Short mmCIF file of C-alpha atoms in Angstrom, two decimals:
data_model
loop_
_atom_site.label_atom_id
_atom_site.label_comp_id
_atom_site.label_asym_id
_atom_site.label_seq_id
_atom_site.Cartn_x
_atom_site.Cartn_y
_atom_site.Cartn_z
CA MET A 1 47.81 17.13 -20.69
CA THR A 2 44.48 18.19 -19.23
CA GLU A 3 41.18 17.24 -20.82
CA GLN A 4 40.66 20.89 -21.72
CA ASP A 5 44.06 20.99 -23.47
CA GLN A 6 43.27 17.74 -25.29
CA THR A 7 40.00 19.21 -26.54
CA LYS A 8 41.76 22.40 -27.63
CA LEU A 9 44.47 20.39 -29.44
CA GLY A 10 41.82 18.33 -31.21
CA LYS A 11 39.94 21.43 -32.34
CA THR A 12 43.19 23.04 -33.49
CA LEU A 13 44.19 19.99 -35.56
CA TRP A 14 40.73 19.71 -37.12
CA ALA A 15 40.70 23.41 -37.98
CA ILE A 16 44.09 23.08 -39.68
CA ALA A 17 42.89 20.02 -41.59
CA ASP A 18 39.66 21.69 -42.67
CA GLU A 19 41.50 24.77 -43.89
CA LEU A 20 44.32 23.03 -45.72
CA ARG A 21 43.25 19.58 -46.78
CA GLY A 22 41.97 20.53 -50.25
CA ALA A 23 42.22 17.62 -52.72
CA MET A 24 43.69 15.30 -50.11
CA ASN A 25 41.47 12.86 -48.23
CA ALA A 26 41.42 12.99 -44.43
CA ASP A 27 43.60 9.87 -44.00
CA SER A 28 46.32 11.25 -46.26
CA PHE A 29 46.28 14.63 -44.55
CA ARG A 30 46.47 12.91 -41.15
CA ASP A 31 49.62 11.12 -42.29
CA TYR A 32 51.24 14.42 -43.25
CA MET A 33 50.22 16.09 -40.01
CA LEU A 34 51.43 13.19 -37.85
CA SER A 35 54.74 13.04 -39.70
CA PHE A 36 55.29 16.75 -39.10
CA LEU A 37 54.27 16.43 -35.46
CA PHE A 38 56.70 13.54 -35.02
CA LEU A 39 59.48 15.57 -36.66
CA ARG A 40 58.62 18.41 -34.24
CA TYR A 41 58.84 16.01 -31.28
CA LEU A 42 62.17 14.49 -32.40
CA SER A 43 63.61 17.94 -33.14
CA SER A 44 62.59 19.45 -29.83
CA ASN A 45 64.05 16.53 -27.89
CA TYR A 46 67.25 16.69 -29.93
CA GLU A 47 67.71 20.45 -29.55
CA GLU A 48 67.12 20.31 -25.78
CA SER A 49 69.68 17.50 -25.50
CA ALA A 50 72.14 19.43 -27.69
CA LYS A 51 71.80 22.48 -25.40
CA LYS A 52 72.68 20.32 -22.40
CA GLU A 53 75.55 18.60 -24.21
CA LEU A 54 77.11 21.83 -25.51
CA GLY A 55 76.40 23.86 -22.38
CA SER A 56 77.90 27.34 -22.66
CA ASP A 57 79.09 26.56 -26.22
CA TYR A 58 75.49 26.43 -27.44
CA PRO A 59 74.93 29.63 -29.47
CA VAL A 60 72.64 32.23 -27.97
CA LEU A 61 70.63 34.03 -30.63
CA GLN A 62 69.32 37.57 -30.36
CA GLY A 63 65.54 38.00 -30.26
CA ASP A 64 65.12 38.85 -33.95
CA ASP A 65 67.56 36.20 -35.19
CA SER A 66 65.53 33.43 -36.86
CA ARG A 67 68.50 31.19 -37.63
CA ASN A 68 68.85 27.82 -35.97
CA ALA A 69 71.47 27.80 -33.19
CA LEU A 70 72.78 24.36 -34.18
CA VAL A 71 73.31 25.51 -37.76
CA LEU A 72 75.61 28.18 -36.37
CA TRP A 73 77.39 25.76 -34.03
CA TYR A 74 77.95 23.22 -36.82
CA ALA A 75 79.37 25.91 -39.12
CA ALA A 76 81.74 27.24 -36.45
CA ASN A 77 82.84 23.81 -35.19
CA GLU A 78 83.12 21.58 -38.26
CA ALA A 79 86.00 19.55 -36.80
CA ASP A 80 83.98 18.81 -33.64
CA VAL A 81 80.77 17.73 -35.38
CA PRO A 82 81.61 13.99 -35.72
CA GLU A 83 82.44 13.67 -32.01
CA PHE A 84 79.36 15.72 -31.05
CA GLU A 85 77.11 13.49 -33.17
CA LYS A 86 78.75 10.37 -31.71
CA GLN A 87 78.00 11.68 -28.23
CA MET A 88 74.41 12.52 -29.18
CA ARG A 89 73.90 8.98 -30.51
CA ARG A 90 75.07 7.68 -27.13
CA LYS A 91 72.81 10.00 -25.17
CA VAL A 92 69.61 10.35 -27.20
CA HIS A 93 70.25 7.52 -29.69
CA TYR A 94 69.79 9.62 -32.81
CA VAL A 95 71.05 12.63 -34.72
CA ILE A 96 69.17 15.19 -36.75
CA LYS A 97 71.20 17.49 -38.95
CA PRO A 98 70.46 21.14 -38.10
CA GLU A 99 68.95 21.86 -41.51
CA HIS A 100 66.40 19.06 -40.94
CA LEU A 101 65.21 20.24 -37.52
CA TRP A 102 61.61 21.39 -37.20
CA SER A 103 62.73 24.91 -36.28
CA ASN A 104 64.62 25.18 -39.57
CA ILE A 105 61.80 23.56 -41.58
CA THR A 106 59.27 26.01 -40.15
CA GLU A 107 61.58 28.92 -40.96
CA LEU A 108 61.85 27.69 -44.56
CA ALA A 109 58.03 27.49 -44.67
CA ARG A 110 57.60 30.94 -43.09
CA THR A 111 59.89 32.52 -45.67
CA HIS A 112 58.40 30.44 -48.51
CA SER A 113 61.82 29.10 -49.37
CA THR A 114 62.06 27.23 -52.65
CA ASP A 115 64.32 24.75 -50.81
CA LEU A 116 61.63 23.43 -48.44
CA LEU A 117 60.57 20.40 -50.49
CA ILE A 118 64.15 19.30 -51.13
CA THR A 119 65.15 19.87 -47.49
CA LEU A 120 62.18 17.82 -46.25
CA GLU A 121 62.95 14.97 -48.66
CA GLU A 122 66.60 14.94 -47.56
CA GLY A 123 65.63 15.22 -43.89
CA PHE A 124 63.13 12.37 -43.96
CA ARG A 125 65.59 10.19 -45.88
CA TYR A 126 68.39 11.01 -43.42
CA ILE A 127 66.21 10.29 -40.38
CA GLU A 128 64.99 7.00 -41.85
CA ASN A 129 68.40 5.75 -42.95
CA GLU A 130 71.13 7.40 -40.89
CA SER A 131 69.77 9.25 -37.88
CA PHE A 132 69.21 6.33 -35.54
CA GLU A 133 71.75 3.63 -34.73
CA ASN A 134 69.19 1.15 -35.96
CA SER A 135 67.60 2.07 -39.25
CA PHE A 136 64.07 3.44 -39.15
CA GLN A 137 63.27 2.51 -42.74
CA GLY A 138 59.81 3.67 -43.69
CA LEU A 139 59.29 5.95 -40.69
CA PHE A 140 57.92 8.65 -43.00
CA SER A 141 56.74 6.30 -45.75
CA GLU A 142 53.09 7.23 -45.27
CA ILE A 143 53.61 10.63 -46.85
CA ASN A 144 54.57 11.26 -50.42
CA LEU A 145 56.18 14.65 -50.82
CA ASN A 146 55.95 14.26 -54.59
CA SER A 147 52.22 13.53 -54.63
CA GLU A 148 50.15 15.47 -57.12
CA LYS A 149 47.70 15.98 -54.26
CA LEU A 150 50.17 18.60 -53.08
CA GLY A 151 50.51 20.10 -56.55
CA ARG A 152 51.37 19.19 -60.12
CA THR A 153 54.87 20.65 -60.17
CA PRO A 154 57.67 20.67 -57.59
CA SER A 155 57.14 24.41 -57.24
CA ASP A 156 53.41 23.94 -56.55
CA ARG A 157 54.16 21.17 -54.02
CA ASN A 158 56.75 23.37 -52.31
CA LYS A 159 54.22 26.22 -52.01
CA LYS A 160 51.54 23.90 -50.60
CA LEU A 161 53.99 22.41 -48.09
CA CYS A 162 55.02 25.93 -47.02
CA THR A 163 51.38 26.69 -46.26
CA ILE A 164 50.68 23.37 -44.50
CA ILE A 165 53.79 23.53 -42.33
CA GLN A 166 53.31 27.19 -41.48
CA LYS A 167 49.69 26.58 -40.41
CA ILE A 168 50.62 23.49 -38.38
CA SER A 169 53.50 25.35 -36.75
CA GLU A 170 51.33 28.33 -35.83
CA GLY A 171 48.42 26.15 -34.72
CA ILE A 172 50.39 23.91 -32.37
CA ALA A 173 52.99 26.41 -31.14
CA GLU A 174 51.40 26.73 -27.70
CA PHE A 175 51.26 22.97 -27.14
CA SER A 176 54.02 20.98 -25.49
CA THR A 177 56.36 18.84 -27.58
CA ASP A 178 56.24 15.93 -25.12
CA THR A 179 55.12 12.39 -25.93
CA ASP A 180 51.68 12.95 -24.34
CA THR A 181 50.91 15.71 -26.83
CA LEU A 182 52.15 13.55 -29.70
CA GLY A 183 49.93 10.70 -28.51
CA ASP A 184 46.92 12.97 -28.08
CA ALA A 185 47.45 14.36 -31.58
CA TYR A 186 47.56 10.82 -32.94
CA GLU A 187 44.23 10.03 -31.26
CA TYR A 188 42.58 12.93 -33.04
#
């Protein structure tokens, strides 16, 4: 990542934080942002590996189709899912269920789905406890999706998370999902 890109990423992350932080202190907001960036990184790596693994069987979506390709593949190939996940654990050493992938989470946020909060909770729990061959207990422990800083009720928290995730997704869309970008984001 060039110095100019690093500066642009830093400004983008600060702008998102300034706009969305609200009642949350900067350290807490940073934890949310880094967790979402890490989920984005894991998801991107997983989806790219799944495309290679499935080859021509990987679903091709039409331009206006906002569904996740792996959601479609899982639904159409239920009997093959255990072997596919076993192979993915061998190759990339982890599995992320399609509904927990960043692309699906951002779509839930974009459409203001009432399922976002529950899906995130399930996704973080799955990644921490089942995704990796070795448990990653506490990987997302720095963020509390049930914090009143996000809202008093589950509905309020869901709405706030929709806004935060949508803004993060839009703000960082042009940046790479590689480890350098993740590291640069962490520095800021």
